PDB file of N, CA and C in Angstrom:
ATOM      1  N   UNK A  20     150.608 309.785 122.464  1.00 67.00           N
ATOM      2  CA  UNK A  20     151.806 309.926 123.275  1.00 67.00           C
ATOM      3  C   UNK A  20     153.030 309.791 122.377  1.00 67.00           C
ATOM      4  N   UNK A  21     153.990 310.634 122.606  1.00 78.00           N
ATOM      5  CA  UNK A  21     155.204 310.640 121.792  1.00 78.00           C
ATOM      6  C   UNK A  21     156.028 309.388 122.047  1.00 78.00           C
ATOM      7  N   UNK A  22     156.640 308.901 120.980  1.00 91.00           N
ATOM      8  CA  UNK A  22     157.550 307.767 121.097  1.00 91.00           C
ATOM      9  C   UNK A  22     158.935 308.249 120.687  1.00 91.00           C
ATOM     10  N   UNK A  23     159.837 308.319 121.678  1.00 94.00           N
ATOM     11  CA  UNK A  23     161.165 308.855 121.446  1.00 94.00           C
ATOM     12  C   UNK A  23     162.167 307.737 121.200  1.00 94.00           C
ATOM     13  N   UNK A  24     163.125 308.045 120.327  1.00 95.00           N
ATOM     14  CA  UNK A  24     164.216 307.133 120.010  1.00 95.00           C
ATOM     15  C   UNK A  24     165.521 307.891 120.232  1.00 95.00           C
ATOM     16  N   UNK A  25     166.432 307.275 120.962  1.00 97.00           N
ATOM     17  CA  UNK A  25     167.752 307.868 121.172  1.00 97.00           C
ATOM     18  C   UNK A  25     168.585 307.691 119.916  1.00 97.00           C
ATOM     19  N   UNK A  26     169.165 308.779 119.435  1.00 97.00           N
ATOM     20  CA  UNK A  26     170.009 308.742 118.243  1.00 97.00           C
ATOM     21  C   UNK A  26     171.459 308.921 118.683  1.00 97.00           C
ATOM     22  N   UNK A  27     172.270 307.865 118.634  1.00 96.00           N
ATOM     23  CA  UNK A  27     173.681 308.019 119.011  1.00 96.00           C
ATOM     24  C   UNK A  27     174.398 308.943 118.017  1.00 96.00           C
ATOM     25  N   UNK A  28     174.900 310.067 118.518  1.00 96.00           N
ATOM     26  CA  UNK A  28     175.495 311.055 117.614  1.00 96.00           C
ATOM     27  C   UNK A  28     176.708 310.494 116.872  1.00 96.00           C
ATOM     28  N   UNK A  29     177.416 309.562 117.477  1.00 95.00           N
ATOM     29  CA  UNK A  29     178.622 308.999 116.851  1.00 95.00           C
ATOM     30  C   UNK A  29     178.281 308.170 115.617  1.00 95.00           C
ATOM     31  N   UNK A  30     177.035 307.762 115.482  1.00 96.00           N
ATOM     32  CA  UNK A  30     176.628 306.968 114.327  1.00 96.00           C
ATOM     33  C   UNK A  30     176.193 307.833 113.146  1.00 96.00           C
ATOM     34  N   UNK A  31     176.117 309.138 113.359  1.00 96.00           N
ATOM     35  CA  UNK A  31     175.732 310.048 112.277  1.00 96.00           C
ATOM     36  C   UNK A  31     176.957 310.405 111.446  1.00 96.00           C
ATOM     37  N   UNK A  32     176.745 310.580 110.163  1.00 97.00           N
ATOM     38  CA  UNK A  32     177.801 311.095 109.289  1.00 97.00           C
ATOM     39  C   UNK A  32     178.184 312.490 109.776  1.00 97.00           C
ATOM     40  N   UNK A  33     179.444 312.848 109.614  1.00 96.00           N
ATOM     41  CA  UNK A  33     179.948 314.137 110.096  1.00 96.00           C
ATOM     42  C   UNK A  33     179.141 315.302 109.537  1.00 96.00           C
ATOM     43  N   UNK A  34     178.837 315.278 108.242  1.00 97.00           N
ATOM     44  CA  UNK A  34     178.099 316.393 107.646  1.00 97.00           C
ATOM     45  C   UNK A  34     176.655 316.442 108.137  1.00 97.00           C
ATOM     46  N   UNK A  35     176.069 315.295 108.437  1.00 96.00           N
ATOM     47  CA  UNK A  35     174.705 315.254 108.972  1.00 96.00           C
ATOM     48  C   UNK A  35     174.693 315.829 110.383  1.00 96.00           C
ATOM     49  N   UNK A  36     175.653 315.418 111.202  1.00 97.00           N
ATOM     50  CA  UNK A  36     175.749 315.951 112.560  1.00 97.00           C
ATOM     51  C   UNK A  36     175.975 317.453 112.521  1.00 97.00           C
ATOM     52  N   UNK A  37     176.850 317.914 111.669  1.00 96.00           N
ATOM     53  CA  UNK A  37     177.123 319.352 111.547  1.00 96.00           C
ATOM     54  C   UNK A  37     175.850 320.105 111.176  1.00 96.00           C
ATOM     55  N   UNK A  38     175.098 319.603 110.208  1.00 96.00           N
ATOM     56  CA  UNK A  38     173.855 320.260 109.801  1.00 96.00           C
ATOM     57  C   UNK A  38     172.834 320.265 110.935  1.00 96.00           C
ATOM     58  N   UNK A  39     172.744 319.170 111.656  1.00 96.00           N
ATOM     59  CA  UNK A  39     171.827 319.073 112.781  1.00 96.00           C
ATOM     60  C   UNK A  39     172.189 320.095 113.858  1.00 96.00           C
ATOM     61  N   UNK A  40     173.484 320.185 114.197  1.00 96.00           N
ATOM     62  CA  UNK A  40     173.927 321.129 115.218  1.00 96.00           C
ATOM     63  C   UNK A  40     173.746 322.579 114.764  1.00 96.00           C
ATOM     64  N   UNK A  41     173.983 322.855 113.490  1.00 95.00           N
ATOM     65  CA  UNK A  41     173.769 324.210 112.973  1.00 95.00           C
ATOM     66  C   UNK A  41     172.291 324.574 113.015  1.00 95.00           C
ATOM     67  N   UNK A  42     171.437 323.623 112.668  1.00 94.00           N
ATOM     68  CA  UNK A  42     169.998 323.861 112.731  1.00 94.00           C
ATOM     69  C   UNK A  42     169.583 324.188 114.162  1.00 94.00           C
ATOM     70  N   UNK A  43     170.066 323.401 115.101  1.00 93.00           N
ATOM     71  CA  UNK A  43     169.736 323.629 116.508  1.00 93.00           C
ATOM     72  C   UNK A  43     170.256 324.985 116.984  1.00 93.00           C
ATOM     73  N   UNK A  44     171.483 325.326 116.614  1.00 91.00           N
ATOM     74  CA  UNK A  44     172.118 326.565 117.068  1.00 91.00           C
ATOM     75  C   UNK A  44     171.431 327.809 116.530  1.00 91.00           C
ATOM     76  N   UNK A  45     170.728 327.688 115.419  1.00 89.00           N
ATOM     77  CA  UNK A  45     170.092 328.852 114.813  1.00 89.00           C
ATOM     78  C   UNK A  45     168.593 328.914 115.069  1.00 89.00           C
ATOM     79  N   UNK A  46     168.075 328.018 115.884  1.00 86.00           N
ATOM     80  CA  UNK A  46     166.651 328.060 116.223  1.00 86.00           C
ATOM     81  C   UNK A  46     166.344 329.309 117.033  1.00 86.00           C
ATOM     82  N   UNK A  47     165.181 329.878 116.789  1.00 68.00           N
ATOM     83  CA  UNK A  47     164.725 331.021 117.584  1.00 68.00           C
ATOM     84  C   UNK A  47     164.509 330.578 119.019  1.00 68.00           C
ATOM     85  N   UNK A  48     164.918 331.429 119.951  1.00 62.00           N
ATOM     86  CA  UNK A  48     164.696 331.141 121.357  1.00 62.00           C
ATOM     87  C   UNK A  48     165.775 330.302 122.005  1.00 62.00           C
ATOM     88  N   UNK A  49     166.798 329.896 121.251  1.00 56.00           N
ATOM     89  CA  UNK A  49     167.900 329.151 121.849  1.00 56.00           C
ATOM     90  C   UNK A  49     168.769 330.140 122.608  1.00 56.00           C
ATOM     91  N   UNK A  50     168.867 329.977 123.922  1.00 61.00           N
ATOM     92  CA  UNK A  50     169.566 330.920 124.786  1.00 61.00           C
ATOM     93  C   UNK A  50     170.889 330.328 125.240  1.00 61.00           C
ATOM     94  N   UNK A  51     171.964 331.061 125.071  1.00 57.00           N
ATOM     95  CA  UNK A  51     173.287 330.580 125.435  1.00 57.00           C
ATOM     96  C   UNK A  51     173.959 331.424 126.504  1.00 57.00           C
ATOM     97  N   UNK A  52     173.220 332.288 127.179  1.00 63.00           N
ATOM     98  CA  UNK A  52     173.827 333.035 128.270  1.00 63.00           C
ATOM     99  C   UNK A  52     173.875 334.534 128.038  1.00 63.00           C
ATOM    100  N   UNK A  53     174.746 335.182 128.806  1.00 69.00           N
ATOM    101  CA  UNK A  53     174.798 336.643 128.844  1.00 69.00           C
ATOM    102  C   UNK A  53     175.336 337.267 127.561  1.00 69.00           C
ATOM    103  N   UNK A  54     176.277 336.613 126.901  1.00 74.00           N
ATOM    104  CA  UNK A  54     176.819 337.211 125.668  1.00 74.00           C
ATOM    105  C   UNK A  54     176.400 336.374 124.459  1.00 74.00           C
ATOM    106  N   UNK A  55     176.248 337.062 123.359  1.00 79.00           N
ATOM    107  CA  UNK A  55     175.849 336.392 122.120  1.00 79.00           C
ATOM    108  C   UNK A  55     177.021 335.592 121.566  1.00 79.00           C
ATOM    109  N   UNK A  56     176.767 334.356 121.191  1.00 83.00           N
ATOM    110  CA  UNK A  56     177.799 333.505 120.598  1.00 83.00           C
ATOM    111  C   UNK A  56     177.582 333.403 119.103  1.00 83.00           C
ATOM    112  N   UNK A  57     178.650 333.157 118.365  1.00 87.00           N
ATOM    113  CA  UNK A  57     178.511 332.904 116.934  1.00 87.00           C
ATOM    114  C   UNK A  57     177.860 331.537 116.748  1.00 87.00           C
ATOM    115  N   UNK A  58     177.356 331.303 115.566  1.00 89.00           N
ATOM    116  CA  UNK A  58     176.758 329.998 115.273  1.00 89.00           C
ATOM    117  C   UNK A  58     177.784 328.894 115.480  1.00 89.00           C
ATOM    118  N   UNK A  59     179.021 329.109 115.048  1.00 93.00           N
ATOM    119  CA  UNK A  59     180.037 328.072 115.206  1.00 93.00           C
ATOM    120  C   UNK A  59     180.357 327.810 116.669  1.00 93.00           C
ATOM    121  N   UNK A  60     180.376 328.863 117.490  1.00 92.00           N
ATOM    122  CA  UNK A  60     180.597 328.668 118.924  1.00 92.00           C
ATOM    123  C   UNK A  60     179.476 327.836 119.535  1.00 92.00           C
ATOM    124  N   UNK A  61     178.245 328.102 119.112  1.00 90.00           N
ATOM    125  CA  UNK A  61     177.094 327.327 119.596  1.00 90.00           C
ATOM    126  C   UNK A  61     177.202 325.871 119.158  1.00 90.00           C
ATOM    127  N   UNK A  62     177.591 325.660 117.908  1.00 94.00           N
ATOM    128  CA  UNK A  62     177.765 324.298 117.382  1.00 94.00           C
ATOM    129  C   UNK A  62     178.849 323.570 118.163  1.00 94.00           C
ATOM    130  N   UNK A  63     179.977 324.230 118.371  1.00 96.00           N
ATOM    131  CA  UNK A  63     181.089 323.616 119.104  1.00 96.00           C
ATOM    132  C   UNK A  63     180.681 323.252 120.528  1.00 96.00           C
ATOM    133  N   UNK A  64     179.957 324.150 121.190  1.00 94.00           N
ATOM    134  CA  UNK A  64     179.508 323.888 122.561  1.00 94.00           C
ATOM    135  C   UNK A  64     178.569 322.686 122.597  1.00 94.00           C
ATOM    136  N   UNK A  65     177.628 322.639 121.679  1.00 95.00           N
ATOM    137  CA  UNK A  65     176.683 321.514 121.639  1.00 95.00           C
ATOM    138  C   UNK A  65     177.414 320.206 121.347  1.00 95.00           C
ATOM    139  N   UNK A  66     178.399 320.258 120.461  1.00 97.00           N
ATOM    140  CA  UNK A  66     179.153 319.051 120.125  1.00 97.00           C
ATOM    141  C   UNK A  66     179.949 318.558 121.341  1.00 97.00           C
ATOM    142  N   UNK A  67     180.532 319.472 122.090  1.00 97.00           N
ATOM    143  CA  UNK A  67     181.242 319.079 123.317  1.00 97.00           C
ATOM    144  C   UNK A  67     180.282 318.456 124.321  1.00 97.00           C
ATOM    145  N   UNK A  68     179.096 319.034 124.456  1.00 97.00           N
ATOM    146  CA  UNK A  68     178.105 318.507 125.390  1.00 97.00           C
ATOM    147  C   UNK A  68     177.619 317.125 124.960  1.00 97.00           C
ATOM    148  N   UNK A  69     177.477 316.908 123.667  1.00 97.00           N
ATOM    149  CA  UNK A  69     177.124 315.567 123.174  1.00 97.00           C
ATOM    150  C   UNK A  69     178.226 314.577 123.510  1.00 97.00           C
ATOM    151  N   UNK A  70     179.464 314.968 123.251  1.00 96.00           N
ATOM    152  CA  UNK A  70     180.604 314.104 123.516  1.00 96.00           C
ATOM    153  C   UNK A  70     180.749 313.747 124.985  1.00 96.00           C
ATOM    154  N   UNK A  71     180.394 314.682 125.858  1.00 97.00           N
ATOM    155  CA  UNK A  71     180.484 314.448 127.296  1.00 97.00           C
ATOM    156  C   UNK A  71     179.282 313.685 127.837  1.00 97.00           C
ATOM    157  N   UNK A  72     178.263 313.520 127.008  1.00 96.00           N
ATOM    158  CA  UNK A  72     177.059 312.825 127.460  1.00 96.00           C
ATOM    159  C   UNK A  72     176.062 313.724 128.172  1.00 96.00           C
ATOM    160  N   UNK A  73     176.322 315.029 128.164  1.00 97.00           N
ATOM    161  CA  UNK A  73     175.414 315.966 128.820  1.00 97.00           C
ATOM    162  C   UNK A  73     174.165 316.246 127.994  1.00 97.00           C
ATOM    163  N   UNK A  74     174.256 316.097 126.681  1.00 97.00           N
ATOM    164  CA  UNK A  74     173.124 316.255 125.767  1.00 97.00           C
ATOM    165  C   UNK A  74     172.909 314.952 125.012  1.00 97.00           C
ATOM    166  N   UNK A  75     171.671 314.731 124.620  1.00 98.00           N
ATOM    167  CA  UNK A  75     171.320 313.564 123.810  1.00 98.00           C
ATOM    168  C   UNK A  75     170.464 314.029 122.639  1.00 98.00           C
ATOM    169  N   UNK A  76     170.538 313.301 121.545  1.00 97.00           N
ATOM    170  CA  UNK A  76     169.674 313.569 120.403  1.00 97.00           C
ATOM    171  C   UNK A  76     168.506 312.601 120.500  1.00 97.00           C
ATOM    172  N   UNK A  77     167.291 313.158 120.555  1.00 97.00           N
ATOM    173  CA  UNK A  77     166.096 312.326 120.575  1.00 97.00           C
ATOM    174  C   UNK A  77     165.274 312.600 119.327  1.00 97.00           C
ATOM    175  N   UNK A  78     164.751 311.522 118.766  1.00 96.00           N
ATOM    176  CA  UNK A  78     163.868 311.608 117.602  1.00 96.00           C
ATOM    177  C   UNK A  78     162.487 311.196 118.056  1.00 96.00           C
ATOM    178  N   UNK A  79     161.488 312.009 117.736  1.00 94.00           N
ATOM    179  CA  UNK A  79     160.098 311.710 118.056  1.00 94.00           C
ATOM    180  C   UNK A  79     159.468 311.064 116.833  1.00 94.00           C
ATOM    181  N   UNK A  80     159.226 309.767 116.917  1.00 91.00           N
ATOM    182  CA  UNK A  80     158.703 309.013 115.776  1.00 91.00           C
ATOM    183  C   UNK A  80     157.304 309.475 115.384  1.00 91.00           C
ATOM    184  N   UNK A  81     156.531 309.977 116.332  1.00 91.00           N
ATOM    185  CA  UNK A  81     155.169 310.428 116.021  1.00 91.00           C
ATOM    186  C   UNK A  81     155.171 311.719 115.203  1.00 91.00           C
ATOM    187  N   UNK A  82     155.958 312.691 115.621  1.00 93.00           N
ATOM    188  CA  UNK A  82     155.980 313.983 114.927  1.00 93.00           C
ATOM    189  C   UNK A  82     157.051 314.043 113.849  1.00 93.00           C
ATOM    190  N   UNK A  83     157.936 313.038 113.834  1.00 93.00           N
ATOM    191  CA  UNK A  83     159.052 312.977 112.891  1.00 93.00           C
ATOM    192  C   UNK A  83     159.970 314.194 113.045  1.00 93.00           C
ATOM    193  N   UNK A  84     160.174 314.611 114.298  1.00 94.00           N
ATOM    194  CA  UNK A  84     161.055 315.721 114.611  1.00 94.00           C
ATOM    195  C   UNK A  84     162.104 315.251 115.603  1.00 94.00           C
ATOM    196  N   UNK A  85     163.207 315.975 115.676  1.00 94.00           N
ATOM    197  CA  UNK A  85     164.289 315.649 116.596  1.00 94.00           C
ATOM    198  C   UNK A  85     164.562 316.855 117.476  1.00 94.00           C
ATOM    199  N   UNK A  86     165.283 316.603 118.569  1.00 95.00           N
ATOM    200  CA  UNK A  86     165.698 317.686 119.444  1.00 95.00           C
ATOM    201  C   UNK A  86     166.924 317.257 120.236  1.00 95.00           C
ATOM    202  N   UNK A  87     167.690 318.231 120.663  1.00 96.00           N
ATOM    203  CA  UNK A  87     168.785 318.001 121.605  1.00 96.00           C
ATOM    204  C   UNK A  87     168.223 318.276 122.986  1.00 96.00           C
ATOM    205  N   UNK A  88     168.396 317.328 123.895  1.00 96.00           N
ATOM    206  CA  UNK A  88     167.864 317.505 125.241  1.00 96.00           C
ATOM    207  C   UNK A  88     168.916 317.116 126.273  1.00 96.00           C
ATOM    208  N   UNK A  89     168.866 317.728 127.456  1.00 96.00           N
ATOM    209  CA  UNK A  89     169.786 317.334 128.520  1.00 96.00           C
ATOM    210  C   UNK A  89     169.609 315.857 128.869  1.00 96.00           C
ATOM    211  N   UNK A  90     170.683 315.240 129.315  1.00 97.00           N
ATOM    212  CA  UNK A  90     170.694 313.810 129.620  1.00 97.00           C
ATOM    213  C   UNK A  90     169.550 313.400 130.542  1.00 97.00           C
ATOM    214  N   UNK A  91     169.345 314.141 131.629  1.00 96.00           N
ATOM    215  CA  UNK A  91     168.296 313.788 132.597  1.00 96.00           C
ATOM    216  C   UNK A  91     166.914 313.818 131.957  1.00 96.00           C
ATOM    217  N   UNK A  92     166.661 314.806 131.118  1.00 96.00           N
ATOM    218  CA  UNK A  92     165.376 314.902 130.429  1.00 96.00           C
ATOM    219  C   UNK A  92     165.222 313.760 129.438  1.00 96.00           C
ATOM    220  N   UNK A  93     166.296 313.405 128.752  1.00 96.00           N
ATOM    221  CA  UNK A  93     166.253 312.290 127.797  1.00 96.00           C
ATOM    222  C   UNK A  93     165.880 310.998 128.514  1.00 96.00           C
ATOM    223  N   UNK A  94     166.469 310.772 129.678  1.00 96.00           N
ATOM    224  CA  UNK A  94     166.150 309.558 130.434  1.00 96.00           C
ATOM    225  C   UNK A  94     164.683 309.505 130.793  1.00 96.00           C
ATOM    226  N   UNK A  95     164.115 310.637 131.221  1.00 94.00           N
ATOM    227  CA  UNK A  95     162.691 310.689 131.569  1.00 94.00           C
ATOM    228  C   UNK A  95     161.813 310.420 130.341  1.00 94.00           C
ATOM    229  N   UNK A  96     162.138 311.057 129.236  1.00 93.00           N
ATOM    230  CA  UNK A  96     161.332 310.876 128.025  1.00 93.00           C
ATOM    231  C   UNK A  96     161.403 309.453 127.484  1.00 93.00           C
ATOM    232  N   UNK A  97     162.579 308.844 127.580  1.00 93.00           N
ATOM    233  CA  UNK A  97     162.753 307.497 127.074  1.00 93.00           C
ATOM    234  C   UNK A  97     162.094 306.443 127.971  1.00 93.00           C
ATOM    235  N   UNK A  98     161.941 306.757 129.244  1.00 91.00           N
ATOM    236  CA  UNK A  98     161.356 305.786 130.163  1.00 91.00           C
ATOM    237  C   UNK A  98     159.835 305.881 130.235  1.00 91.00           C
ATOM    238  N   UNK A  99     159.245 306.941 129.663  1.00 80.00           N
ATOM    239  CA  UNK A  99     157.788 307.072 129.734  1.00 80.00           C
ATOM    240  C   UNK A  99     157.085 306.399 128.598  1.00 80.00           C
TER     241      UNK A  99
END
C-alpha cells in the first residue's frame, strides 16, 4: 500500500518548485481544456492552484514518485 506524504509547496526552493511544475506541465496526457496552453501557462495555472489550496503535492514514499493532485483526492489518499 502506498504511503503518501504531503509536501508543502512553500517549503520548496523556487527553482525546485519551478522544475517540478514544468515536469508536471509537460507530462504526456496532461489535459488543460479546449485550447492548447504553453508550458509556462500550464506552470502558472498549477502554481495558482497550489497557492489557492486547490492542488497539493504528494510524495509516494514507496515508489519514490510525486504528483500534483486535487485537494479532495489528497485528503482521501492521506487518510487511507
